[in-house]
Amino acid sequence: MLHFIIIALFVLLLLSVGFWMLVYRQFEPENLAAHPLYKLHQVLVAMIAFLIILLTMLVVLSSDPGDPENYWFWP
């Protein structure tokens, strides 16, 4: 189940980045804040950052730590 959640979040991250790129291409470089999609752009940036942090935490915390007695070097 956790594998499905991680894959679903990764697909959502890819869709968010793609949609962010579509919104960003519609902006005029002279006056970004006056564009009607500017607030959506800010929400997408926050969502992308949140998804990256969430995915990183899920992958790291769900990984198997291994056997602590199996050393590759002399401790």
mmCIF file of N, CA and C in Angstrom, residues 20-62:
data_model
loop_
_atom_site.group_PDB
_atom_site.id
_atom_site.type_symbol
_atom_site.label_atom_id
_atom_site.label_comp_id
_atom_site.label_asym_id
_atom_site.label_seq_id
_atom_site.Cartn_x
_atom_site.Cartn_y
_atom_site.Cartn_z
ATOM 1 N N TRP A 20 2.455 23.714 -13.572
ATOM 2 C CA TRP A 20 3.173 24.935 -13.220
ATOM 3 C C TRP A 20 3.880 25.515 -14.439
ATOM 4 N N MET A 21 4.466 24.627 -15.256
ATOM 5 C CA MET A 21 5.148 25.103 -16.460
ATOM 6 C C MET A 21 4.163 25.726 -17.443
ATOM 7 N N LEU A 22 2.979 25.146 -17.574
ATOM 8 C CA LEU A 22 1.962 25.734 -18.459
ATOM 9 C C LEU A 22 1.522 27.106 -17.968
ATOM 10 N N VAL A 23 1.337 27.239 -16.667
ATOM 11 C CA VAL A 23 0.928 28.535 -16.107
ATOM 12 C C VAL A 23 2.050 29.550 -16.250
ATOM 13 N N TYR A 24 3.289 29.132 -15.989
ATOM 14 C CA TYR A 24 4.421 30.052 -16.043
ATOM 15 C C TYR A 24 4.662 30.586 -17.458
ATOM 16 N N ARG A 25 4.382 29.781 -18.450
ATOM 17 C CA ARG A 25 4.591 30.228 -19.837
ATOM 18 C C ARG A 25 3.596 31.295 -20.266
ATOM 19 N N GLN A 26 2.487 31.424 -19.549
ATOM 20 C CA GLN A 26 1.484 32.429 -19.903
ATOM 21 C C GLN A 26 1.795 33.795 -19.308
ATOM 22 N N PHE A 27 2.766 33.869 -18.411
ATOM 23 C CA PHE A 27 3.087 35.148 -17.768
ATOM 24 C C PHE A 27 3.841 36.063 -18.719
ATOM 25 N N GLU A 28 3.634 37.353 -18.487
ATOM 26 C CA GLU A 28 4.424 38.364 -19.175
ATOM 27 C C GLU A 28 5.551 38.782 -18.231
ATOM 28 N N PRO A 29 6.775 38.843 -18.704
ATOM 29 C CA PRO A 29 7.903 39.104 -17.796
ATOM 30 C C PRO A 29 7.880 40.491 -17.144
ATOM 31 N N GLU A 30 7.186 41.429 -17.731
ATOM 32 C CA GLU A 30 7.200 42.789 -17.181
ATOM 33 C C GLU A 30 6.349 42.920 -15.924
ATOM 34 N N ASN A 31 5.207 42.215 -15.878
ATOM 35 C CA ASN A 31 4.262 42.433 -14.791
ATOM 36 C C ASN A 31 3.689 41.090 -14.338
ATOM 37 N N LEU A 32 4.443 40.364 -13.548
ATOM 38 C CA LEU A 32 4.009 39.033 -13.119
ATOM 39 C C LEU A 32 2.855 39.081 -12.123
ATOM 40 N N ALA A 33 2.931 39.962 -11.155
ATOM 41 C CA ALA A 33 1.943 39.978 -10.070
ATOM 42 C C ALA A 33 0.561 40.425 -10.540
ATOM 43 N N ALA A 34 0.470 41.087 -11.664
ATOM 44 C CA ALA A 34 -0.831 41.568 -12.137
ATOM 45 C C ALA A 34 -1.576 40.507 -12.953
ATOM 46 N N HIS A 35 -0.941 39.415 -13.257
ATOM 47 C CA HIS A 35 -1.579 38.375 -14.057
ATOM 48 C C HIS A 35 -2.625 37.643 -13.218
ATOM 49 N N PRO A 36 -3.771 37.278 -13.823
ATOM 50 C CA PRO A 36 -4.822 36.604 -13.036
ATOM 51 C C PRO A 36 -4.431 35.211 -12.526
ATOM 52 N N LEU A 37 -3.459 34.579 -13.127
ATOM 53 C CA LEU A 37 -3.042 33.247 -12.686
ATOM 54 C C LEU A 37 -1.873 33.279 -11.699
ATOM 55 N N TYR A 38 -1.513 34.456 -11.212
ATOM 56 C CA TYR A 38 -0.358 34.573 -10.334
ATOM 57 C C TYR A 38 -0.569 33.840 -9.007
ATOM 58 N N LYS A 39 -1.780 33.932 -8.450
ATOM 59 C CA LYS A 39 -2.051 33.241 -7.191
ATOM 60 C C LYS A 39 -2.010 31.729 -7.372
ATOM 61 N N LEU A 40 -2.494 31.241 -8.510
ATOM 62 C CA LEU A 40 -2.408 29.816 -8.802
ATOM 63 C C LEU A 40 -0.948 29.388 -8.927
ATOM 64 N N HIS A 41 -0.142 30.245 -9.515
ATOM 65 C CA HIS A 41 1.293 29.981 -9.632
ATOM 66 C C HIS A 41 1.926 29.833 -8.248
ATOM 67 N N GLN A 42 1.572 30.706 -7.320
ATOM 68 C CA GLN A 42 2.121 30.633 -5.968
ATOM 69 C C GLN A 42 1.666 29.373 -5.245
ATOM 70 N N VAL A 43 0.406 28.986 -5.436
ATOM 71 C CA VAL A 43 -0.105 27.760 -4.824
ATOM 72 C C VAL A 43 0.613 26.538 -5.394
ATOM 73 N N LEU A 44 0.858 26.533 -6.683
ATOM 74 C CA LEU A 44 1.552 25.408 -7.306
ATOM 75 C C LEU A 44 2.990 25.291 -6.818
ATOM 76 N N VAL A 45 3.658 26.409 -6.631
ATOM 77 C CA VAL A 45 5.027 26.383 -6.105
ATOM 78 C C VAL A 45 5.032 25.792 -4.693
ATOM 79 N N ALA A 46 4.091 26.205 -3.863
ATOM 80 C CA ALA A 46 4.004 25.673 -2.505
ATOM 81 C C ALA A 46 3.663 24.183 -2.522
ATOM 82 N N MET A 47 2.778 23.779 -3.417
ATOM 83 C CA MET A 47 2.394 22.377 -3.504
ATOM 84 C C MET A 47 3.561 21.511 -3.981
ATOM 85 N N ILE A 48 4.333 22.008 -4.923
ATOM 86 C CA ILE A 48 5.496 21.270 -5.411
ATOM 87 C C ILE A 48 6.519 21.101 -4.282
ATOM 88 N N ALA A 49 6.766 22.155 -3.535
ATOM 89 C CA ALA A 49 7.716 22.060 -2.416
ATOM 90 C C ALA A 49 7.216 21.073 -1.368
ATOM 91 N N PHE A 50 5.928 21.122 -1.051
ATOM 92 C CA PHE A 50 5.351 20.205 -0.066
ATOM 93 C C PHE A 50 5.448 18.758 -0.536
ATOM 94 N N LEU A 51 5.155 18.503 -1.806
ATOM 95 C CA LEU A 51 5.206 17.144 -2.326
ATOM 96 C C LEU A 51 6.629 16.600 -2.349
ATOM 97 N N ILE A 52 7.601 17.446 -2.662
ATOM 98 C CA ILE A 52 9.000 16.999 -2.649
ATOM 99 C C ILE A 52 9.424 16.612 -1.232
ATOM 100 N N ILE A 53 9.071 17.435 -0.255
ATOM 101 C CA ILE A 53 9.419 17.137 1.136
ATOM 102 C C ILE A 53 8.699 15.882 1.610
ATOM 103 N N LEU A 54 7.416 15.758 1.297
ATOM 104 C CA LEU A 54 6.639 14.593 1.714
ATOM 105 C C LEU A 54 7.163 13.308 1.085
ATOM 106 N N LEU A 55 7.460 13.355 -0.207
ATOM 107 C CA LEU A 55 8.001 12.175 -0.872
ATOM 108 C C LEU A 55 9.350 11.768 -0.295
ATOM 109 N N THR A 56 10.195 12.735 -0.039
ATOM 110 C CA THR A 56 11.507 12.437 0.530
ATOM 111 C C THR A 56 11.366 11.784 1.901
ATOM 112 N N MET A 57 10.493 12.323 2.736
ATOM 113 C CA MET A 57 10.298 11.751 4.061
ATOM 114 C C MET A 57 9.714 10.343 3.982
ATOM 115 N N LEU A 58 8.743 10.124 3.107
ATOM 116 C CA LEU A 58 8.144 8.802 2.987
ATOM 117 C C LEU A 58 9.146 7.768 2.493
ATOM 118 N N VAL A 59 9.956 8.129 1.521
ATOM 119 C CA VAL A 59 10.931 7.177 0.998
ATOM 120 C C VAL A 59 11.996 6.863 2.040
ATOM 121 N N VAL A 60 12.483 7.875 2.731
ATOM 122 C CA VAL A 60 13.541 7.647 3.716
ATOM 123 C C VAL A 60 13.012 6.889 4.929
ATOM 124 N N LEU A 61 11.852 7.271 5.424
ATOM 125 C CA LEU A 61 11.339 6.631 6.630
ATOM 126 C C LEU A 61 10.761 5.248 6.373
ATOM 127 N N SER A 62 10.418 4.934 5.136
ATOM 128 C CA SER A 62 9.862 3.617 4.850
ATOM 129 C C SER A 62 10.920 2.619 4.397
#
